[in-house]
XYZ file of C-alpha atoms in Angstrom:
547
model
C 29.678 10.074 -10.323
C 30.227 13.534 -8.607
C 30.747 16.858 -11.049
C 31.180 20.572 -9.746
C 30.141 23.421 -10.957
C 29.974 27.005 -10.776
C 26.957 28.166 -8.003
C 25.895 30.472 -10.608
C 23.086 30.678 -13.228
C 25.626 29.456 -16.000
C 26.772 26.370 -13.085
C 22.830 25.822 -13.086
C 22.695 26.013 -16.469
C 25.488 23.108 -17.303
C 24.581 21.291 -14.356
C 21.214 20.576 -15.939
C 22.333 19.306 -19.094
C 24.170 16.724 -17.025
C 21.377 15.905 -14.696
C 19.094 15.586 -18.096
C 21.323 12.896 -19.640
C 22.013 10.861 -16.187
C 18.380 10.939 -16.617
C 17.749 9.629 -19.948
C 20.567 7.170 -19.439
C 18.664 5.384 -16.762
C 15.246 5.451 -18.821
C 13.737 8.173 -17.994
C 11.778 10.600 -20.067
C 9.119 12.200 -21.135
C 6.898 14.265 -18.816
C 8.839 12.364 -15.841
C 11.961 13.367 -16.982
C 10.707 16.908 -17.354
C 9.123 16.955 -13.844
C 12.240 16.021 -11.895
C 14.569 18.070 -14.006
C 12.500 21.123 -13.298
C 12.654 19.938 -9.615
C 16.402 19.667 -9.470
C 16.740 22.893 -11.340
C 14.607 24.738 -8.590
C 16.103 22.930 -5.641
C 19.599 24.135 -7.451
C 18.363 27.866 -7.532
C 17.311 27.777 -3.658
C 20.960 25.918 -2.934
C 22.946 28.864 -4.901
C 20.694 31.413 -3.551
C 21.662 30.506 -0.198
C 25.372 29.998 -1.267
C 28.893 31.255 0.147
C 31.016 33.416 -2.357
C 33.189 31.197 -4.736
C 31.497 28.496 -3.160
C 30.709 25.503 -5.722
C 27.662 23.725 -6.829
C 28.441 19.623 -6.931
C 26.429 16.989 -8.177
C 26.656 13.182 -6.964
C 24.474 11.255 -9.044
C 23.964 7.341 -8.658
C 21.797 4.814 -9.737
C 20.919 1.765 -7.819
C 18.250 -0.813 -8.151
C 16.433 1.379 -10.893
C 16.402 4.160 -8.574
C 18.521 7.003 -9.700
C 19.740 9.722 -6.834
C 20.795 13.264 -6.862
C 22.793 15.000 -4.256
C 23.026 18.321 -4.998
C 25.059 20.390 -2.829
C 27.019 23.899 -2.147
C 28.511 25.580 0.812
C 26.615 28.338 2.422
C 23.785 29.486 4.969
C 21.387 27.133 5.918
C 17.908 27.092 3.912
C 14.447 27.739 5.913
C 13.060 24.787 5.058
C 9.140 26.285 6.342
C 9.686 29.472 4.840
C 10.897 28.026 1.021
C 9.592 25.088 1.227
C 5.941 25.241 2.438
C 4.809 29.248 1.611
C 1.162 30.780 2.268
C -0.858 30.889 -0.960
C -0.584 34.626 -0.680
C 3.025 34.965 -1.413
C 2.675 33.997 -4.929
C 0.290 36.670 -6.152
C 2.651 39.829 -4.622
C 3.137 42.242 -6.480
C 6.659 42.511 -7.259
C 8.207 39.831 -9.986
C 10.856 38.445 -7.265
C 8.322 37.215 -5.054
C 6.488 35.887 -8.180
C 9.318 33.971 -9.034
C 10.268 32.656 -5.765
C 7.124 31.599 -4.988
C 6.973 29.601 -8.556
C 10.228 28.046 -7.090
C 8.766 27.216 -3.484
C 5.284 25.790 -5.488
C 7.296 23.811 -7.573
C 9.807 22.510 -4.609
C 6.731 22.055 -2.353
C 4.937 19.706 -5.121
C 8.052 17.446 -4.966
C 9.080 17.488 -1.435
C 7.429 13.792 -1.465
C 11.077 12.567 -3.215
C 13.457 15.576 -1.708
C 15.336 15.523 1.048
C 17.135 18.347 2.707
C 19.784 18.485 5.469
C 22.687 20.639 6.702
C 25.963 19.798 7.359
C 29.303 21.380 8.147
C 28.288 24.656 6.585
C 27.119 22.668 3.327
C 23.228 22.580 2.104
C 22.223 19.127 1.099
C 19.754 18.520 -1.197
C 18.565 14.371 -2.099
C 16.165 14.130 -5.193
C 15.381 10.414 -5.619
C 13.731 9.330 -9.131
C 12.507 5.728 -10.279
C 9.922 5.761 -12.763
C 7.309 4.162 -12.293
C 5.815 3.591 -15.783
C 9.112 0.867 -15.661
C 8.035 -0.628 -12.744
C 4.053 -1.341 -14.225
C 4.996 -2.763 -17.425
C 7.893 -5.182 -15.917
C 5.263 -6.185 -13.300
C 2.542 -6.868 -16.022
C 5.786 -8.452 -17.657
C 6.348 -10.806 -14.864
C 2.245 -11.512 -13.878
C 1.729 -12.523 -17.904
C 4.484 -14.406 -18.136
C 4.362 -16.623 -15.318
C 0.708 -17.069 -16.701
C 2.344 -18.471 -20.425
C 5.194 -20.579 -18.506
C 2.638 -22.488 -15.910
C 0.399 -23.363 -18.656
C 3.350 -24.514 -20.841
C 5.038 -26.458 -17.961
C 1.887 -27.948 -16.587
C 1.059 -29.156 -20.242
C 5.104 -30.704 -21.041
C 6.798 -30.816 -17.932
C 6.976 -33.931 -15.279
C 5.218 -33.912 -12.259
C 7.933 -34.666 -10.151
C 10.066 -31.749 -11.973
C 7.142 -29.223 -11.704
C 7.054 -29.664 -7.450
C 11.194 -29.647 -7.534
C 10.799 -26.126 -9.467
C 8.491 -25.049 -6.547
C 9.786 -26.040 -3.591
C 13.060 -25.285 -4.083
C 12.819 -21.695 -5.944
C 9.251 -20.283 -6.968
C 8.169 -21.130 -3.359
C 11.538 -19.971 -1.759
C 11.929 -16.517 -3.444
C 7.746 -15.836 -2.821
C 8.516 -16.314 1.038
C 11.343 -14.328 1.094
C 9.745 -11.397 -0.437
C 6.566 -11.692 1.625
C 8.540 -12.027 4.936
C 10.949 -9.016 4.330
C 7.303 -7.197 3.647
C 5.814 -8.660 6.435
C 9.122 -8.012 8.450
C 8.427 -4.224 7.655
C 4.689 -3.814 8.158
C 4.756 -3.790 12.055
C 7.230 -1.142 12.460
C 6.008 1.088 9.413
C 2.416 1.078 10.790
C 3.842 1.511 14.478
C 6.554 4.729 13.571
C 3.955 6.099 10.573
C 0.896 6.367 13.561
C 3.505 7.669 16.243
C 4.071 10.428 14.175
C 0.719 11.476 12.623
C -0.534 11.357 16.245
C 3.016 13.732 17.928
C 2.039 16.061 15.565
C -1.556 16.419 16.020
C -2.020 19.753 17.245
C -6.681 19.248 17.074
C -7.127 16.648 18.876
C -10.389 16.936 17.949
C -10.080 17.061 14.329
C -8.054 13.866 14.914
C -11.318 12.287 16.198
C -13.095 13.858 13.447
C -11.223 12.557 10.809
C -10.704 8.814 12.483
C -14.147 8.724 13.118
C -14.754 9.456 8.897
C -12.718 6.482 8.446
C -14.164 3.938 10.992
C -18.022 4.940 9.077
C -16.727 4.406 5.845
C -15.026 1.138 6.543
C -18.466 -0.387 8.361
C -20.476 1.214 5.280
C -18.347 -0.645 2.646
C -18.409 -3.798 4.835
C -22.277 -3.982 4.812
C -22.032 -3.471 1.097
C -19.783 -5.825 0.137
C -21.551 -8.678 2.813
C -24.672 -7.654 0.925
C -23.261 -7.790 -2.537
C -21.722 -11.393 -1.832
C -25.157 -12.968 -0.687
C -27.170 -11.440 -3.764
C -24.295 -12.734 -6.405
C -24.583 -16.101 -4.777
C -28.693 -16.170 -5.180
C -28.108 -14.268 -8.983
C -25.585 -17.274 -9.982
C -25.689 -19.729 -7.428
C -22.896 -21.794 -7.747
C -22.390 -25.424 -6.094
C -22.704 -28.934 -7.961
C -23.309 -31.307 -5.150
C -21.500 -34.212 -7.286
C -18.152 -32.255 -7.143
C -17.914 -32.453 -3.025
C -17.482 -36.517 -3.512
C -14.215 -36.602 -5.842
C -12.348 -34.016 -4.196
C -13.107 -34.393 -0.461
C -11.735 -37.950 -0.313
C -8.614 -38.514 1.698
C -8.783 -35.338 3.846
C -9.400 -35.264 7.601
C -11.479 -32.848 9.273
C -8.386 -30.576 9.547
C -10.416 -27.925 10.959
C -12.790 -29.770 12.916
C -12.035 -27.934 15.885
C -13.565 -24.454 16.091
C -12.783 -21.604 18.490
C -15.959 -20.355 19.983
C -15.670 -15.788 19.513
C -16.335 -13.946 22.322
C -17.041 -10.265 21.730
C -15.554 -9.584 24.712
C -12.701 -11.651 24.244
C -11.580 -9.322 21.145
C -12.279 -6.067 23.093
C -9.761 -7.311 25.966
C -7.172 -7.978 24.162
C -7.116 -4.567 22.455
C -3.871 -4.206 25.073
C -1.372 -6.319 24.929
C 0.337 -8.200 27.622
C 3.846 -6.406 27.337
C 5.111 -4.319 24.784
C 6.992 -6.453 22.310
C 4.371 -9.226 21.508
C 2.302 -7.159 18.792
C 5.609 -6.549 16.773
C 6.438 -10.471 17.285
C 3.041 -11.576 16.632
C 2.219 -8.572 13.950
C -0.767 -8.132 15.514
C -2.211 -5.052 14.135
C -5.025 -4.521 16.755
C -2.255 -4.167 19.327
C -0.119 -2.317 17.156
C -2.497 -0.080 16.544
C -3.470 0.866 19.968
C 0.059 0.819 21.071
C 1.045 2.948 18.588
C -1.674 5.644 19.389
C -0.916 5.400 22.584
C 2.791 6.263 22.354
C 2.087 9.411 19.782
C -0.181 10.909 22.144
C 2.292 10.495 24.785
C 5.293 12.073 22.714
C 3.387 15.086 22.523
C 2.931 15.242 26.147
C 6.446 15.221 27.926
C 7.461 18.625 27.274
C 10.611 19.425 26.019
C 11.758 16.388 24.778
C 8.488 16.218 22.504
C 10.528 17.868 19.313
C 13.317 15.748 20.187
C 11.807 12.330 20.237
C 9.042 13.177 17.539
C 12.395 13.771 15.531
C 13.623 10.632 16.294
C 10.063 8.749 15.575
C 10.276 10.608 11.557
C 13.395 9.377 10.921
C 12.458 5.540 12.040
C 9.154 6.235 9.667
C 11.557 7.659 7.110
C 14.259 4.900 7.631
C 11.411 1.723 7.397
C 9.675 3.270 4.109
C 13.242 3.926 2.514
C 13.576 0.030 3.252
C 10.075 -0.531 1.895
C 10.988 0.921 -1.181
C 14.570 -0.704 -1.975
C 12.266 -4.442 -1.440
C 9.856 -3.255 -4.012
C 12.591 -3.346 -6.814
C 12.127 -7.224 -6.588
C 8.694 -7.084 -6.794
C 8.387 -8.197 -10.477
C 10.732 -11.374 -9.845
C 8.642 -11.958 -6.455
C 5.258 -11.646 -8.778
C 6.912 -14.261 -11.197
C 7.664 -16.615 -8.611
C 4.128 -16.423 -7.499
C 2.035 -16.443 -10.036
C 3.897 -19.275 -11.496
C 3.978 -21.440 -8.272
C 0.199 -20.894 -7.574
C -0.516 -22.099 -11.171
C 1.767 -25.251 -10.695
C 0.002 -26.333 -7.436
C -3.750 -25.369 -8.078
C -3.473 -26.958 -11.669
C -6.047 -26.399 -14.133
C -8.560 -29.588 -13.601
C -9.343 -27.980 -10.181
C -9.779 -24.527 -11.372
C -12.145 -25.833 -14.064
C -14.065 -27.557 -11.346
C -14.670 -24.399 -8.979
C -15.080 -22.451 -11.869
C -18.775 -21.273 -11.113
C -17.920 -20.102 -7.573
C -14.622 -18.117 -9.321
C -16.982 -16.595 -11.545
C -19.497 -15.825 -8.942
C -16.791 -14.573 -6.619
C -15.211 -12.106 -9.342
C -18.572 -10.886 -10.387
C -18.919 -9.736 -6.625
C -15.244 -8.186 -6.922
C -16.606 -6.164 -9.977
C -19.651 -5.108 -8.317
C -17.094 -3.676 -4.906
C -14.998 -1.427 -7.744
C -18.237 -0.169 -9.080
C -18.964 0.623 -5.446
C -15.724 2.340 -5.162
C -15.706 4.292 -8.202
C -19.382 5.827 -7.289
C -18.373 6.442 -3.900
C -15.170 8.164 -5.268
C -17.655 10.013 -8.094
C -20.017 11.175 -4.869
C -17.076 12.939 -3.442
C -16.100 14.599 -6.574
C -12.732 12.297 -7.246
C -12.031 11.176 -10.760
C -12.463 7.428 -10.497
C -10.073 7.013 -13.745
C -7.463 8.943 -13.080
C -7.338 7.560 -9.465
C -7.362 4.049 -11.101
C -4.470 4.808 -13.377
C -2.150 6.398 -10.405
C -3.334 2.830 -8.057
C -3.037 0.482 -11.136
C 0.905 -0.444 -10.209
C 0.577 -1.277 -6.709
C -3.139 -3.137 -7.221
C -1.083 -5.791 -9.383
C 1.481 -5.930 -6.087
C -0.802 -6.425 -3.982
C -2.813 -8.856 -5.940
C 0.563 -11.268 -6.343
C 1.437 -10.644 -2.506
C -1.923 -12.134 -1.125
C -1.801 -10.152 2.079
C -3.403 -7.199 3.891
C -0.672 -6.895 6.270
C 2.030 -7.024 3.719
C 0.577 -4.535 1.718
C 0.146 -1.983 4.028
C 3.714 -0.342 3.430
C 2.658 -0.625 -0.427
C -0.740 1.033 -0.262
C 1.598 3.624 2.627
C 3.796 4.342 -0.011
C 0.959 4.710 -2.801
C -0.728 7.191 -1.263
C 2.759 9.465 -0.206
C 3.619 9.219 -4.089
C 1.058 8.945 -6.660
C -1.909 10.405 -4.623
C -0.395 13.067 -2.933
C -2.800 12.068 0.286
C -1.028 13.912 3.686
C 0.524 11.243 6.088
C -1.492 12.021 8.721
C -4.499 10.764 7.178
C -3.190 7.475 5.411
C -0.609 7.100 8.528
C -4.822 6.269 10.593
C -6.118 4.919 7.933
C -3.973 1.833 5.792
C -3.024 -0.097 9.043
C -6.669 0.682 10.091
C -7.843 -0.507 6.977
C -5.521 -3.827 7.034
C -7.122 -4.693 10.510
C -10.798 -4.151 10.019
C -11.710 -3.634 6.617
C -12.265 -6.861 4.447
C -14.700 -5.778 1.699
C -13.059 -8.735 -0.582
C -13.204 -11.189 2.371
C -16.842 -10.533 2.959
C -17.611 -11.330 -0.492
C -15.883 -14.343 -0.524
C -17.211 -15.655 2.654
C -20.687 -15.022 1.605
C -20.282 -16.782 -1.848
C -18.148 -19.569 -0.244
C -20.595 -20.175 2.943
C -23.954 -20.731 0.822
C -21.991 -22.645 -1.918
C -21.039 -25.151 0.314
C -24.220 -25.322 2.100
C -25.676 -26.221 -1.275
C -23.400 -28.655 -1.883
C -24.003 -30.176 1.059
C -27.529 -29.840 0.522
C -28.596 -28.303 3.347
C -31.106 -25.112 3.636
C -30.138 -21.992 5.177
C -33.161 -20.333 6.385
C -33.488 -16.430 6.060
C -32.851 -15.946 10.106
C -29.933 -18.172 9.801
C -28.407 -15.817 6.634
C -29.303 -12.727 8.613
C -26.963 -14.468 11.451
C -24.823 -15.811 8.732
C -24.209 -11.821 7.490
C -23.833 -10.715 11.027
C -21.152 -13.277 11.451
C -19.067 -12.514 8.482
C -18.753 -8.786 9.105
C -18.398 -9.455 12.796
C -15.074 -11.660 11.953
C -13.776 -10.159 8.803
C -13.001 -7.533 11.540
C -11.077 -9.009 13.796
C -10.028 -11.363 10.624
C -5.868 -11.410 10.434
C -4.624 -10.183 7.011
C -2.772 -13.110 5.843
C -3.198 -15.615 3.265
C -5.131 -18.678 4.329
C -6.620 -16.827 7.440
C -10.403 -16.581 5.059
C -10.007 -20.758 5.678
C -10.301 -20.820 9.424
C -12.957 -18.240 9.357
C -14.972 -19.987 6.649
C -14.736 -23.032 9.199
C -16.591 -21.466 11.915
C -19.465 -20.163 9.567
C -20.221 -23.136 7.877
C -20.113 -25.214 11.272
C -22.858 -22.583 12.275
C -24.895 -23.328 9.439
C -24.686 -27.471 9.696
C -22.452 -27.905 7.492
C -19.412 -29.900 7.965
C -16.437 -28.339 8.411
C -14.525 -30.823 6.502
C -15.792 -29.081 3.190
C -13.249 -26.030 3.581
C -11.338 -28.772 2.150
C -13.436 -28.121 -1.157
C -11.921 -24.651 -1.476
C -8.254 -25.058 -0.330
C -7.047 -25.290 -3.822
C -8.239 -22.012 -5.208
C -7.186 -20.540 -2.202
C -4.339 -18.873 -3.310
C -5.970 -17.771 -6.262
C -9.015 -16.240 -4.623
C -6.852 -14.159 -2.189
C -5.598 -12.777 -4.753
C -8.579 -11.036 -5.211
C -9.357 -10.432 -2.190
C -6.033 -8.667 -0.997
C -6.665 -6.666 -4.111
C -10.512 -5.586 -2.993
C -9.250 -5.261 0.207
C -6.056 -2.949 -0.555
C -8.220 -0.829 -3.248
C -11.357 -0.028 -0.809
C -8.598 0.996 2.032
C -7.167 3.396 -0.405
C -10.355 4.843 -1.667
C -11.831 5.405 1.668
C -8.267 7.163 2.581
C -8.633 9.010 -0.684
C -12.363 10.476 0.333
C -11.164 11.327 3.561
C -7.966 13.455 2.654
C -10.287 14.954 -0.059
C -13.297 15.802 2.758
C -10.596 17.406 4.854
C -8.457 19.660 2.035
C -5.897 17.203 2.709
C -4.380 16.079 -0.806
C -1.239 17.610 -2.839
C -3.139 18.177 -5.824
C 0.100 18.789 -7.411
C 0.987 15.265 -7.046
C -1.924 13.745 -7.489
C -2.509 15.668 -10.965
C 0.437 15.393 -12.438
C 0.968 14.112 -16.586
């Protein structure tokens, strides 16, 4: 619906009031309601500021998806975007109360640029506010993940066998691999455009080397940790009742019987891919990676059209993350549909059977967010309040099961609730995705000497030294999908003498367990981005402290 006004202080004025109930009408209140109405008010002052004579103020306001968006708009000269947007800390303490109050404005405009868009066209500034609220979004997706909890007990328990595999395979299984393709669809170009640009617009090269080497440390240092924490749970609880491997490895093949030797080398040389397409096809995120770094140094490099095609990179970054966020409006359905389906095919005789490597496994999990919050408390972050602003997109991630597909998630995560600058999460999510595996390592660990004992054979200590040197070896090069932990699992064991054939032992919790691990994952990739941007003065406090 589109209203005019006057591009006065009385326009303003009335145009508020309207922008305040299109607000409230979509659900939004409270200090979110306040925030973005004081954001639309401001960007409304800079618009008539800048405004013709008996020009006109109008308002389009729409709501789609439970996003609701403002243009605001009114004919005139076009806005500095550097100068009102992003001023020096020294223009708001002048002297006079005019550059006092514009610099309030500019403060207040700069804290919410994250969700306002600005453009210029045929004589008219355009401003776009977008608003969802994401206190919505958490409850419907704690909605969704306890109520797919209630209906898989209550269907396992009444409904027919036959009927329960019927409701999978042809919807809870259906909608689940929709969502995580259209996510997986997006990850390769979001991490590709998001790392072009951070690295066009690096004007210290060797602050860029700084800051990715910070990263790269802090990712092996929570990767010995969690390796570490993972063998001591298993020797604190150690799980593994030798009489369970007869019952449920009957009637499986050695499936992975065949095991690709690693060669060091091997994953070094194919750092560069054969032509340029295959990491997008393949969503290999080594590749990517390198590709991508590759092409944002080279933007920067070809003279004039540098501006021109860094331009051009933003607005595929821009267009892929708008994309991003339009999918995550499904998200509670898709977290349904999952939970649900993994409930129906794991089935709770098999849980209760693997229930002392669960435990063991979780207790490892809860030792990694201890790890987290002290590393967080060593750099002087608030581990609660970091919690709360993550707590949304950790249940995503947790019903998605993937690294890779939650790299646009954690992306957008740290743009909007932590306020973290895109050119350090831009480095370090896809980063993350590729080589950190804190939740992996755990598992492995747990999973490896569990089925050794099983098995009953001993694992000397040289063989668990190898063992750890193994598992953070390939959770590194490790894909971030679900089942990928399975293959991997199949070449430690088989180092270890035992047979391969007992992955088969933990294929049914498998889609419980990652889970978990997607979440550990996820949350350490985040935390390391958050110390990082807060080592290098590079956080919006503004967004990150907000009520």
């Amino acid at each position: 619906m589109k209203q005019i006004f006057t591009a006065d202080n009385t326009g303003i004025g009335n145009a508020t009031d309207y922008i305040r109930q299109v607000l409230n009408d979509a659900g939004i209140k409270g200090n979110e309601n306040s925030k973005n109405l004081l954001a639309a008010e401001e960007a409304m002052g800079e618009l008539v500021a800048h405004a013709d004579e008996d020009s006109q103020l109008l308002v389009h306001a729409r709501t789609f998806l439970g996003t609701t968006v403002f243009e605001l708009s009114a004919a005139g000269q076009p806005i500095d975007i550097q100068k009102n947007f992003s001023p020096s800390i020294p223009d708001y303490w002048a002297e006079s109360d005019t550059a006092i109050n514009a610099g309030l404005r500019s403060l207040i405009l700069s804290s919410m640029w994250r969700n306002l868009k600005y453009k210029y066209v045929d004589g008219n500034n355009v401003m776009q506010l977008s608003v969802t609220s994401s206190t919505h979004a958490l409850f419907l997706t704690l909605g969704a993940l306890f109520a797919a909890l209630l209906a898989g007990i209550i269907l396992t328990k009444l409904a027919p066998e036959d009927f329960l595999y019927a409701l999978n395979d042809n919807f809870l299984a259906p909608v689940k691999n929709m969502y995580m393709n259209a996510l997986k669809m997006l990850a390769a170009p979001v991490v590709f455009f998001s790392i072009v640009v951070c690295f066009s617009k690096q004007s210290n090269p060797s602050g860029l080397g700084r800051i990715g080497g910070k990263i790269i440390g802090l990712y092996m240092f929570t990767t010995l940790i969690a390796t570490a924490v993972g063998l001591a749970v298993f020797f604190i609880f150690r799980p593994g009742d030798p009489s369970a491997a007869a019952g449920i490895t009957d009637g499986f093949s050695g499936s992975f019987s065949k095991v690709e030797e690693i060669s060091f080398i091997k994953m070094i040389t194919q750092i560069v891919p054969a032509n340029f397409l295959s990491p997008f096809l393949e969503s290999n995120m080594i590749q990517l990676l390198f590709l991508a770094v590759i092409t944002g140094l080279a933007v920067g490099l070809i003279g004039d059209y540098s501006t021109r095609m860094s331009s051009w990179f933003e607005a595929c970054s821009e267009l892929f993350m708008k994309i991003v966020s339009l999918v995550m409006h499904v998200t509670p359905l898709a977290v349904f549909c999952s939970i649900l389906s993994m409930v129906i095919k794991t089935g709770p005789l098999l849980l209760l059977s693997l229930l002392g490597m669960i435990g063991t496994f979780l207790s490892g999990m809860g030792i990694m967010i201890f790890v987290y919050c002290m590393l967080m408390l060593l750099a002087g972050i608030n581990p609660l309040l970091f919690l709360r602003r993550y707590l949304s997109y950790m249940l995503q991630v947790f019903a998605i099961a993937s690294s890779n597909a939650s790299i646009s998630l954690n992306m957008e995560a740290c743009k909007k609730e932590l306020g973290i600058d895109s050119r350090i999460y831009s480095l370090s999510i896809p980063l993350g995705a590729t080589i950190n595996m804190d939740g992996t390592c755990v598992l492995l660990a747990v999973q490896s000497l569990m089925l050794a004992q099983i098995y009953g054979v001993t694992v000397p200590a040289g063989a668990i030294a190898s063992l750890a040197f193994s598992i953070i070896v390939m959770s590194v090069g490790a894909p971030g999908v679900p089942g990928a932990g399975a293959v991997i699992l199949s070449m430690l064991i088989s180092m270890i003498g035992v047979p391969v054939e007992g992955v088969t032992l933990i294929l049914g919790v498998g889609p419980l367990v990652g889970m978990f691990i997607t979440m550990c994952n996820c949350l350490g990739d985040v935390v390391v981005t958050m110390i990082v941007a807060k080592s290098e003065k590079m956080i919006d406090l503004n967004v990150y402290r907000r009520k």
